[in-house]
Tab-separated table of C-alpha atoms and ligand atoms in Angstrom:
chain	number	residue	atom	x	y	z
A	1	MET	CA	-0.101	-0.168	0.034
A	2	THR	CA	1.484	3.683	-0.287
A	3	SER	CA	1.469	5.610	2.430
A	4	ALA	CA	2.063	9.198	2.786
A	5	ILE	CA	3.094	11.697	5.576
A	6	ILE	CA	1.292	14.704	5.746
A	7	VAL	CA	2.897	17.673	7.415
A	8	GLY	CA	-0.019	20.317	8.891
A	9	ALA	CA	-3.192	19.959	10.629
A	10	GLY	CA	-5.356	22.929	9.742
A	11	VAL	CA	-8.231	22.261	7.108
A	12	ALA	CA	-6.025	21.083	3.625
A	13	GLY	CA	-4.192	18.241	5.955
A	14	PRO	CA	-6.729	16.228	7.877
A	15	ALA	CA	-8.639	16.835	4.476
A	16	THR	CA	-5.718	15.595	2.190
A	17	ALA	CA	-5.328	12.800	4.554
A	18	MET	CA	-8.832	11.311	4.720
A	19	ALA	CA	-9.418	11.860	0.657
A	20	LEU	CA	-5.844	9.710	0.597
A	21	GLN	CA	-7.224	7.037	2.356
A	22	ARG	CA	-10.203	7.199	0.105
A	23	VAL	CA	-7.943	6.117	-3.043
A	24	GLY	CA	-6.016	3.383	-1.153
A	25	ILE	CA	-2.905	5.162	0.108
A	26	SER	CA	-2.468	5.316	4.336
A	27	ALA	CA	-1.639	8.667	5.784
A	28	GLU	CA	0.009	9.847	8.862
A	29	ILE	CA	-0.448	13.311	9.910
A	30	PHE	CA	2.253	15.726	11.674
A	31	GLU	CA	0.676	18.860	13.166
A	32	GLY	CA	3.826	21.409	14.828
A	33	HIS	CA	1.762	22.710	17.159
A	34	ALA	CA	0.195	20.843	20.596
A	35	ARG	CA	-3.082	19.659	20.239
A	36	SER	CA	-5.749	22.994	21.231
A	37	ASP	CA	-8.912	23.179	22.148
A	38	GLY	CA	-10.291	25.236	19.339
A	39	GLU	CA	-11.205	28.010	20.693
A	40	VAL	CA	-9.030	30.711	19.024
A	41	GLY	CA	-8.655	32.564	16.377
A	42	SER	CA	-10.755	33.609	13.223
A	43	TYR	CA	-14.018	32.405	11.508
A	44	VAL	CA	-13.947	31.198	7.995
A	45	THR	CA	-16.468	30.693	5.211
A	46	VAL	CA	-16.863	28.034	4.070
A	47	ALA	CA	-18.699	28.783	0.057
A	48	PRO	CA	-20.555	25.406	-1.349
A	49	ASN	CA	-17.287	24.727	-3.780
A	50	GLY	CA	-15.544	24.101	-0.349
A	51	LEU	CA	-17.883	22.105	0.516
A	52	ASP	CA	-18.845	20.203	-2.389
A	53	ALA	CA	-15.245	18.839	-1.823
A	54	LEU	CA	-15.657	18.319	1.865
A	55	ASP	CA	-19.364	16.375	0.610
A	56	ALA	CA	-17.095	13.881	-1.662
A	57	ILE	CA	-14.868	13.294	1.283
A	58	GLY	CA	-17.889	11.721	3.861
A	59	GLY	CA	-16.991	14.869	5.778
A	60	LEU	CA	-20.469	17.631	4.885
A	61	ALA	CA	-22.137	16.704	8.482
A	62	LEU	CA	-19.536	17.661	10.800
A	63	ALA	CA	-18.972	21.343	9.500
A	64	ARG	CA	-22.820	21.375	9.307
A	65	ARG	CA	-22.445	20.909	13.345
A	66	ILE	CA	-20.080	23.179	14.089
A	67	GLY	CA	-21.158	25.604	11.305
A	68	PHE	CA	-24.253	28.001	10.950
A	69	PRO	CA	-25.378	29.290	7.028
A	70	SER	CA	-23.730	32.446	5.775
A	71	ARG	CA	-25.845	32.850	2.355
A	72	ARG	CA	-25.231	36.382	1.425
A	73	SER	CA	-22.867	39.609	1.661
A	74	VAL	CA	-24.622	42.967	1.881
A	75	LEU	CA	-21.933	45.810	1.532
A	76	MET	CA	-22.220	49.394	3.371
A	77	SER	CA	-20.451	52.268	2.915
A	78	ALA	CA	-19.338	54.609	6.121
A	79	ARG	CA	-22.374	56.564	5.229
A	80	GLY	CA	-24.495	53.611	5.595
A	81	ARG	CA	-25.484	53.356	2.059
A	82	THR	CA	-25.816	49.863	0.944
A	83	LEU	CA	-23.902	49.605	-2.160
A	84	ALA	CA	-24.304	45.495	-3.812
A	85	THR	CA	-26.353	42.307	-2.087
A	86	LEU	CA	-24.056	39.175	-3.284
A	87	SER	CA	-24.860	36.007	-2.862
A	88	LEU	CA	-22.008	33.605	-1.105
A	89	GLY	CA	-22.835	30.954	-4.239
A	90	ARG	CA	-25.623	28.156	-5.721
A	91	PRO	CA	-26.349	26.126	-3.049
A	92	LEU	CA	-25.472	22.711	-2.662
A	93	PRO	CA	-28.337	20.094	-4.451
A	94	ASP	CA	-29.795	19.401	-0.981
A	95	GLY	CA	-30.151	23.411	-0.588
A	96	THR	CA	-26.410	24.043	2.203
A	97	VAL	CA	-25.403	27.161	1.280
A	98	GLY	CA	-22.123	28.164	2.559
A	99	LEU	CA	-21.540	27.581	6.260
A	100	THR	CA	-19.099	29.998	9.492
A	101	MET	CA	-16.921	28.461	11.665
A	102	LYS	CA	-14.101	29.107	13.666
A	103	ARG	CA	-10.730	27.849	11.267
A	104	THR	CA	-9.504	25.986	14.322
A	105	ARG	CA	-13.095	24.387	14.782
A	106	LEU	CA	-13.335	23.378	11.770
A	107	ALA	CA	-9.238	21.894	11.574
A	108	LEU	CA	-9.694	20.277	15.088
A	109	ALA	CA	-12.910	18.381	13.862
A	110	LEU	CA	-12.076	16.962	10.733
A	111	CYS	CA	-8.377	16.039	12.550
A	112	ALA	CA	-11.357	13.982	14.952
A	113	GLU	CA	-12.878	12.567	11.902
A	114	ALA	CA	-9.444	11.553	10.744
A	115	GLU	CA	-8.659	9.750	13.798
A	116	ARG	CA	-12.272	8.121	13.690
A	117	ARG	CA	-11.317	6.699	10.842
A	118	GLY	CA	-7.973	5.306	11.610
A	119	ILE	CA	-5.540	7.973	10.502
A	120	GLU	CA	-2.999	8.841	13.102
A	121	VAL	CA	-2.801	12.679	13.923
A	122	GLN	CA	0.782	13.609	16.110
A	123	TYR	CA	0.510	16.742	17.750
A	124	GLY	CA	3.891	18.708	18.904
A	125	ARG	CA	5.757	17.283	15.727
A	126	ARG	CA	7.543	19.880	13.924
A	127	LEU	CA	8.865	19.377	10.185
A	128	ALA	CA	12.315	20.818	9.869
A	129	ASP	CA	13.549	18.919	6.713
A	130	ALA	CA	12.816	16.431	4.010
A	131	SER	CA	14.533	14.615	1.312
A	132	PRO	CA	14.074	11.865	-1.051
A	133	ARG	CA	15.874	8.616	-0.636
A	134	PRO	CA	17.153	6.742	-3.859
A	135	ASP	CA	14.569	4.437	-4.154
A	136	GLY	CA	11.710	6.899	-5.067
A	137	SER	CA	10.848	7.361	-1.212
A	138	VAL	CA	11.242	10.247	1.620
A	139	GLN	CA	12.274	11.367	4.796
A	140	ALA	CA	10.794	13.853	6.659
A	141	VAL	CA	12.879	15.061	9.639
A	142	PHE	CA	11.256	16.434	12.665
A	143	GLU	CA	12.700	19.612	14.848
A	144	ASP	CA	12.830	17.212	17.762
A	145	GLY	CA	15.317	14.776	15.292
A	146	THR	CA	12.349	11.967	15.006
A	147	THR	CA	11.991	11.072	11.234
A	148	ALA	CA	9.770	9.628	9.385
A	149	THR	CA	9.716	7.691	5.817
A	150	ALA	CA	7.184	7.352	3.005
A	151	ASP	CA	6.075	6.886	-0.479
A	152	LEU	CA	4.449	10.156	-0.817
A	153	LEU	CA	5.227	13.879	1.583
A	154	VAL	CA	2.547	16.574	1.587
A	155	GLY	CA	2.885	19.612	2.703
A	156	ALA	CA	-0.139	21.191	3.732
A	157	ASP	CA	1.833	23.280	6.327
A	158	GLY	CA	0.169	27.156	5.508
A	159	VAL	CA	1.635	30.138	3.598
A	160	HIS	CA	5.076	30.164	5.858
A	161	SER	CA	5.661	26.411	4.630
A	162	VAL	CA	8.863	25.444	5.463
A	163	THR	CA	7.651	22.143	2.610
A	164	ARG	CA	7.336	24.473	-0.044
A	165	HIS	CA	11.495	26.029	0.665
A	166	ILE	CA	12.086	22.655	0.695
A	167	ILE	CA	11.047	21.453	-1.699
A	168	ASP	CA	12.919	24.444	-3.737
A	169	ARG	CA	14.930	27.084	-2.054
A	170	GLN	CA	14.056	29.739	-3.839
A	171	ALA	CA	10.243	29.756	-2.880
A	172	PRO	CA	8.701	32.743	-2.413
A	173	ARG	CA	7.951	33.852	0.975
A	174	GLY	CA	3.778	35.355	1.499
A	175	ARG	CA	3.657	38.740	0.478
A	176	TYR	CA	2.218	41.310	2.949
A	177	VAL	CA	-1.345	42.330	1.669
A	178	GLY	CA	-1.072	45.731	3.628
A	179	LEU	CA	-4.022	44.712	5.895
A	180	THR	CA	-4.250	43.140	9.231
A	181	ASN	CA	-6.524	41.219	10.676
A	182	PHE	CA	-8.043	41.211	14.120
A	183	GLY	CA	-11.864	39.790	15.236
A	184	GLY	CA	-13.606	39.004	17.918
A	185	VAL	CA	-17.528	38.128	19.386
A	186	THR	CA	-20.184	40.125	20.889
A	187	SER	CA	-22.476	38.842	22.691
A	188	ALA	CA	-26.532	38.603	22.142
A	189	GLY	CA	-28.196	41.570	22.787
A	190	LEU	CA	-25.120	44.205	24.024
A	191	VAL	CA	-25.631	46.078	20.655
A	192	GLU	CA	-28.457	46.536	18.163
A	193	VAL	CA	-27.779	45.386	15.437
A	194	GLU	CA	-29.465	45.386	11.688
A	195	ALA	CA	-28.588	42.355	9.702
A	196	ALA	CA	-30.251	39.422	9.132
A	197	PRO	CA	-29.434	35.623	9.719
A	198	GLU	CA	-27.036	34.059	7.846
A	199	GLU	CA	-26.071	37.327	6.180
A	200	TRP	CA	-22.061	38.593	6.548
A	201	ARG	CA	-22.796	42.470	6.459
A	202	PHE	CA	-19.400	44.182	5.212
A	203	LEU	CA	-18.754	48.311	6.051
A	204	PHE	CA	-16.243	50.042	4.172
A	205	GLY	CA	-15.396	52.693	6.820
A	206	ARG	CA	-12.879	55.780	6.290
A	207	HIS	CA	-10.241	54.014	7.707
A	208	ALA	CA	-10.646	50.136	7.978
A	209	PHE	CA	-12.762	47.902	6.709
A	210	PHE	CA	-15.824	45.852	8.955
A	211	GLY	CA	-17.467	42.606	9.084
A	212	TYR	CA	-20.147	41.220	11.192
A	213	HIS	CA	-22.904	38.027	10.953
A	214	LEU	CA	-25.023	36.742	13.827
A	215	THR	CA	-24.706	33.212	14.881
A	216	GLY	CA	-26.639	30.748	15.732
A	217	GLN	CA	-27.632	32.433	18.819
A	218	ARG	CA	-27.378	35.866	18.134
A	219	ASP	CA	-24.064	36.717	19.052
A	220	VAL	CA	-22.177	38.728	16.687
A	221	ILE	CA	-18.755	37.629	15.072
A	222	TRP	CA	-16.894	40.518	13.603
A	223	PHE	CA	-13.854	41.588	11.873
A	224	VAL	CA	-11.311	44.188	11.246
A	225	ASN	CA	-9.106	44.997	7.849
A	226	ALA	CA	-6.933	47.665	9.102
A	227	PRO	CA	-4.920	49.060	6.210
A	228	ARG	CA	-1.021	49.975	7.569
A	229	GLN	CA	1.971	48.909	7.751
A	230	GLN	CA	2.930	45.389	9.703
A	231	ILE	CA	2.422	44.426	12.995
A	232	THR	CA	6.366	43.530	14.665
A	233	PRO	CA	6.394	41.319	17.037
A	234	MET	CA	7.218	43.429	19.955
A	235	GLU	CA	4.005	46.152	18.986
A	236	ARG	CA	2.094	42.856	19.166
A	237	ARG	CA	4.363	42.403	23.116
A	238	GLY	CA	3.754	45.597	23.944
A	239	THR	CA	-0.415	46.323	23.107
A	240	SER	CA	-2.719	45.302	25.732
A	241	THR	CA	-6.127	43.700	24.105
A	242	HIS	CA	-8.107	46.591	25.720
A	243	GLN	CA	-5.231	48.842	23.792
A	244	TRP	CA	-5.950	47.698	20.900
A	245	GLN	CA	-9.715	47.622	21.085
A	246	GLU	CA	-8.618	51.406	21.675
A	247	TRP	CA	-7.563	51.793	19.353
A	248	LEU	CA	-9.752	49.474	16.658
A	249	ALA	CA	-13.043	51.311	17.880
A	250	GLY	CA	-11.709	54.541	17.036
A	251	LEU	CA	-11.130	53.765	13.554
A	252	PHE	CA	-14.882	53.860	13.201
A	253	VAL	CA	-16.253	56.299	15.427
A	254	HIS	CA	-17.045	58.372	12.245
A	255	ASP	CA	-19.155	55.614	10.312
A	256	ARG	CA	-22.348	54.820	10.395
A	257	GLY	CA	-23.620	51.299	11.274
A	258	PRO	CA	-22.214	49.755	14.886
A	259	ALA	CA	-19.147	48.395	14.473
A	260	ALA	CA	-17.370	50.985	16.905
A	261	GLU	CA	-19.707	49.680	19.622
A	262	LEU	CA	-19.714	46.268	18.781
A	263	ILE	CA	-15.667	46.185	19.133
A	264	THR	CA	-16.064	48.494	22.468
A	265	VAL	CA	-18.063	45.873	24.566
A	266	GLY	CA	-17.382	42.604	22.681
A	267	ALA	CA	-14.218	40.166	23.106
A	268	LEU	CA	-11.252	39.971	20.989
A	269	GLU	CA	-10.623	36.406	19.783
A	270	LEU	CA	-8.167	37.103	16.671
A	271	VAL	CA	-5.439	39.965	17.444
A	272	ALA	CA	-2.995	41.803	15.232
A	273	ASP	CA	-2.630	39.623	12.562
A	274	ASN	CA	-0.672	40.497	9.638
A	275	THR	CA	-2.291	39.096	6.245
A	276	TYR	CA	0.016	37.807	3.590
A	277	ASP	CA	-1.092	36.163	-0.060
A	278	LEU	CA	1.405	34.275	-2.537
A	279	PRO	CA	0.870	35.696	-5.675
A	280	ARG	CA	2.863	32.565	-7.461
A	281	VAL	CA	4.487	29.394	-6.290
A	282	PRO	CA	6.532	28.476	-9.592
A	283	VAL	CA	7.705	25.396	-8.344
A	284	TRP	CA	4.794	22.470	-6.435
A	285	ARG	CA	6.892	18.938	-6.564
A	286	ARG	CA	9.689	17.462	-6.550
A	287	GLY	CA	10.097	14.105	-6.863
A	288	PRO	CA	7.731	12.293	-4.184
A	289	MET	CA	7.155	15.785	-2.178
A	290	VAL	CA	4.304	18.121	-2.700
A	291	VAL	CA	2.080	20.857	-1.626
A	292	VAL	CA	-1.284	21.890	-1.010
A	293	GLY	CA	-3.467	24.514	0.303
A	294	ASP	CA	-1.961	27.449	1.326
A	295	ALA	CA	1.315	26.329	1.092
A	296	ALA	CA	0.870	26.134	-2.519
A	297	HIS	CA	-1.643	29.268	-3.337
A	298	ALA	CA	-2.417	30.767	-0.406
A	299	PRO	CA	-5.219	33.518	-1.305
A	300	SER	CA	-5.861	37.217	0.854
A	301	PRO	CA	-8.599	36.140	3.088
A	302	SER	CA	-10.394	38.369	0.888
A	303	SER	CA	-11.370	35.536	-1.276
A	304	GLY	CA	-13.044	33.998	1.034
A	305	GLN	CA	-11.718	30.632	-0.978
A	306	GLY	CA	-8.575	29.653	1.112
A	307	ALA	CA	-10.400	26.404	2.843
A	308	SER	CA	-12.479	25.627	-0.046
A	309	MET	CA	-9.410	25.570	-2.345
A	310	SER	CA	-7.468	23.850	0.097
A	311	LEU	CA	-10.431	20.864	-0.150
A	312	GLU	CA	-11.012	21.246	-3.175
A	313	ASP	CA	-7.206	19.900	-3.801
A	314	ALA	CA	-7.942	17.256	-1.239
A	315	VAL	CA	-9.926	15.902	-3.540
A	316	VAL	CA	-8.104	16.104	-6.959
A	317	LEU	CA	-4.941	14.983	-5.435
A	318	ALA	CA	-6.396	11.708	-4.444
A	319	GLY	CA	-7.738	11.170	-7.628
A	320	SER	CA	-4.724	12.064	-9.506
A	321	LEU	CA	-2.818	9.401	-7.612
A	322	ARG	CA	-5.431	7.085	-7.995
A	323	ARG	CA	-5.235	7.194	-11.591
A	324	ALA	CA	-1.717	7.744	-12.679
A	325	PRO	CA	0.726	5.028	-13.009
A	326	SER	CA	3.401	6.209	-9.920
A	327	VAL	CA	3.085	8.858	-7.515
A	328	ALA	CA	5.286	11.397	-9.963
A	329	ALA	CA	2.922	11.100	-12.355
A	330	GLY	CA	0.098	11.639	-10.331
A	331	LEU	CA	1.393	14.784	-8.838
A	332	ALA	CA	2.369	16.543	-11.785
A	333	ALA	CA	-2.018	15.404	-13.075
A	334	TYR	CA	-2.794	16.984	-9.842
A	335	GLU	CA	-1.005	20.622	-10.171
A	336	ALA	CA	-2.034	20.674	-13.881
A	337	ARG	CA	-5.647	19.981	-12.355
A	338	ARG	CA	-4.867	22.868	-9.995
A	339	ARG	CA	-2.561	25.733	-11.496
A	340	THR	CA	-4.920	28.053	-13.573
A	341	ARG	CA	-7.801	27.971	-11.053
A	342	VAL	CA	-5.972	29.059	-7.816
A	343	GLU	CA	-4.282	31.473	-9.085
A	344	ARG	CA	-7.250	33.231	-10.699
A	345	ILE	CA	-8.818	33.058	-7.301
A	346	VAL	CA	-5.707	34.253	-5.504
A	347	ARG	CA	-5.686	37.500	-8.503
A	348	TYR	CA	-9.580	38.192	-7.533
A	349	GLY	CA	-8.583	38.072	-3.978
A	350	ALA	CA	-5.824	40.322	-4.042
A	351	ARG	CA	-8.166	42.723	-6.092
A	352	SER	CA	-10.702	42.437	-3.028
A	353	SER	CA	-7.860	43.571	-0.868
A	354	SER	CA	-6.978	46.488	-2.715
A	355	THR	CA	-10.637	47.883	-2.280
A	356	LYS	CA	-9.646	47.753	1.199
A	357	THR	CA	-6.543	49.116	1.375
A	358	SER	CA	-7.836	53.057	-0.794
A	359	GLY	CA	-6.982	56.045	1.179
A	360	PRO	CA	-10.256	58.459	1.271
A	361	MET	CA	-10.233	60.283	-2.222
A	362	ALA	CA	-10.224	56.210	-3.496
A	363	ALA	CA	-13.202	55.388	-1.181
A	364	VAL	CA	-15.186	58.093	-3.085
A	365	VAL	CA	-14.171	56.345	-6.413
A	366	ARG	CA	-14.819	53.553	-4.473
A	367	ASP	CA	-18.094	54.218	-3.272
A	368	ALA	CA	-19.533	55.643	-6.367
A	369	LEU	CA	-18.067	52.804	-8.694
A	370	LEU	CA	-18.522	49.125	-6.675
A	371	PRO	CA	-22.198	49.427	-7.114
A	372	LEU	CA	-21.979	49.882	-10.909
A	373	LEU	CA	-19.387	47.282	-11.019
A	374	LEU	CA	-20.913	44.553	-8.612
A	375	ARG	CA	-23.842	45.109	-10.869
A	376	ALA	CA	-21.708	43.910	-13.985
A	377	PHE	CA	-19.105	41.568	-12.475
A	378	GLY	CA	-20.516	40.362	-8.597
A	379	THR	CA	-23.514	38.406	-10.334
A	380	ASP	CA	-23.893	35.038	-8.715
A	381	ARG	CA	-23.572	34.381	-12.822
A	382	SER	CA	-19.897	36.498	-13.153
A	383	THR	CA	-18.723	34.179	-9.786
A	384	ARG	CA	-20.285	31.155	-10.965
A	385	TRP	CA	-16.675	29.950	-11.912
A	386	MET	CA	-15.250	29.828	-8.394
A	387	THR	CA	-18.622	29.301	-6.239
A	388	GLY	CA	-20.279	26.654	-8.509
A	389	HIS	CA	-16.763	24.540	-9.570
A	390	ARG	CA	-17.937	21.069	-8.345
A	391	VAL	CA	-15.277	18.233	-8.009
A	392	ASP	CA	-15.222	15.098	-9.606
A	393	ARG	CA	-16.843	12.660	-7.623
A	394	GLY	CA	-15.077	9.673	-9.529
A	395	ASP	CA	-12.067	11.041	-7.327
A	396	VAL	CA	-12.375	9.660	-4.298
A	397	ALA	CA	-15.449	7.422	-5.091
A	398	ALA	CA	-15.444	3.695	-3.128
A	399	PRO	CA	-14.554	4.571	0.106
A	400	THR	CA	-11.974	2.145	1.255
A	401	HIS	CA	-12.104	3.327	5.027
A	402	ARG	CA	-13.818	1.092	7.679
B	501	FAD	C1	-8.525	35.736	9.005
B	501	FAD	C2	-8.630	34.755	8.338
B	501	FAD	C3	-9.844	35.125	7.586
B	501	FAD	C4	-10.106	33.663	6.580
B	501	FAD	N1	-11.352	33.763	6.134
B	501	FAD	C5	-11.517	32.439	4.711
B	501	FAD	C6	-12.773	32.409	4.770
B	501	FAD	O1	-13.834	33.273	5.139
B	501	FAD	N2	-13.585	31.779	3.982
B	501	FAD	C7	-12.123	30.627	3.600
B	501	FAD	O2	-12.152	29.613	2.628
B	501	FAD	N3	-10.715	30.882	4.075
B	501	FAD	C8	-10.567	31.871	4.353
B	501	FAD	N4	-8.859	32.331	5.314
B	501	FAD	C9	-8.175	31.667	4.688
B	501	FAD	C10	-8.138	30.080	5.027
B	501	FAD	O3	-8.171	30.236	6.845
B	501	FAD	C11	-6.839	29.046	4.976
B	501	FAD	O4	-6.981	29.022	3.839
B	501	FAD	C12	-6.867	27.373	5.834
B	501	FAD	O5	-6.858	27.659	6.606
B	501	FAD	C13	-5.648	27.286	4.538
B	501	FAD	O6	-5.690	25.491	5.151
B	501	FAD	P1	-4.209	25.245	5.378
B	501	FAD	O7	-4.512	23.621	6.070
B	501	FAD	O8	-3.478	25.396	3.551
B	501	FAD	O9	-3.517	25.609	6.649
B	501	FAD	P2	-3.912	25.985	7.507
B	501	FAD	O10	-4.988	25.953	8.144
B	501	FAD	O11	-2.517	27.563	7.888
B	501	FAD	O12	-3.137	25.215	8.535
B	501	FAD	C14	-1.786	24.993	8.103
B	501	FAD	C15	-0.952	24.002	9.355
B	501	FAD	O13	0.433	23.401	9.375
B	501	FAD	C16	0.634	23.544	10.730
B	501	FAD	N5	2.013	23.749	10.438
B	501	FAD	C17	2.922	24.778	9.949
B	501	FAD	N6	4.345	24.624	10.065
B	501	FAD	C18	4.299	23.298	9.953
B	501	FAD	C19	5.707	22.473	10.319
B	501	FAD	N7	6.715	23.057	9.906
B	501	FAD	N8	5.671	21.341	10.332
B	501	FAD	C20	4.238	20.694	11.114
B	501	FAD	N9	3.157	21.391	11.156
B	501	FAD	C21	3.735	22.403	10.593
B	501	FAD	C22	0.419	24.475	11.267
B	501	FAD	O14	0.648	24.756	12.578
B	501	FAD	C23	-0.919	24.510	11.007
B	501	FAD	O15	-1.857	24.215	11.632
B	501	FAD	C24	-8.750	32.913	6.036
B	501	FAD	C25	-7.203	33.175	6.829
B	501	FAD	C26	-7.345	33.883	7.678
B	501	FAD	C27	-6.042	34.649	8.180
């Protein structure tokens, strides 16, 4: 039986392990961090295309358990004008729309499901190096000095991937997109908000971008993208949560909408995160090693597609390996099937980010033009290539797990 080492237990890692298992490849996951309780960080919306890929590996039910529905986005100007209402994509045949959930809860739920299917997840094992061996296999070396050997190594280790640099010493590093990220939650009833359930409200504020969404319990989750230079580790250490909240609320005091109030009375859960993307990674594979998910093609979070692309990758990688005569041929087929699509999404994300970083003059132009542009290019039809994409179920059909 072919064996695989999966580096990283985020979204792509456990999804890839489960997809590989369905095509008869046994996988073991190595995660650098200790096992967490899943209660830190930001929320992600998994779009219908990502949920479709998750469904193909038998994981849709777990996303339904931890997520709440997100059907549309409403874009607002700083003066409170509705600029546009956009669908988050054509629902799945059973009516499932996009689902929003904490990213760490998704990762934990995927790992728990992988473990339930007999896939081992080892925490506290950080990849340091890897090298192909003369017999075609690959040996991974971890920071604790231990090693592991398999027929294939899949780097699902995120935007700052070590695997990417092991595969290609010249590989690009994540590019700072000019936006910092903060996120939090405000308990139900503390602030009156206009939003309906199942919708993201996005505010193009004068100084920063704000998004909020009601949860099933009517708490309000929210995030801020504030344009500025990168936050340094020293600044992070020297700034209290209260100071960040004061600064963030101050960015929205002159804007219409509940942003400033939600921030002031809420609890910060994602603090001082810098946003990176990867415009193009020229080399995805070398011998029996390959990258998937953010390690290969991190889009700016503004695309709303990073997790979905990771889930699609898992299915396509497994299907490509299943059909190919060798590991090397399977990895080449995977790249050929994925590269054009994911690079198009990364470009789309970079464009979305740039609408959040514009200064006051550009904002006036944006608020005037955005409704017209979105009417032409933000319709369901024009984004169908992205959220309407469906994986080939034949890639991972006929499960081989118990
Ligand atoms: C603020 C924010 C909002 C976002 N919103 C959305 C959204 O709404 N919709 C969406 O689809 N996407 C969104 N994304 C993007 C999405 O979170 C990522 O695209 C997705 O998590 C990528 O999954 P991944 O498994 O490739 O990487 P990650 O989730 O980053 O997981 C990588 C894992 O590898 C581990 N690791 C790293 N290095 C090593 C090593 N050397 N050895 C072992 N393990 C290692 C890490 O600890 C981590 O667990 C958002 C991202 C951010 C930052």
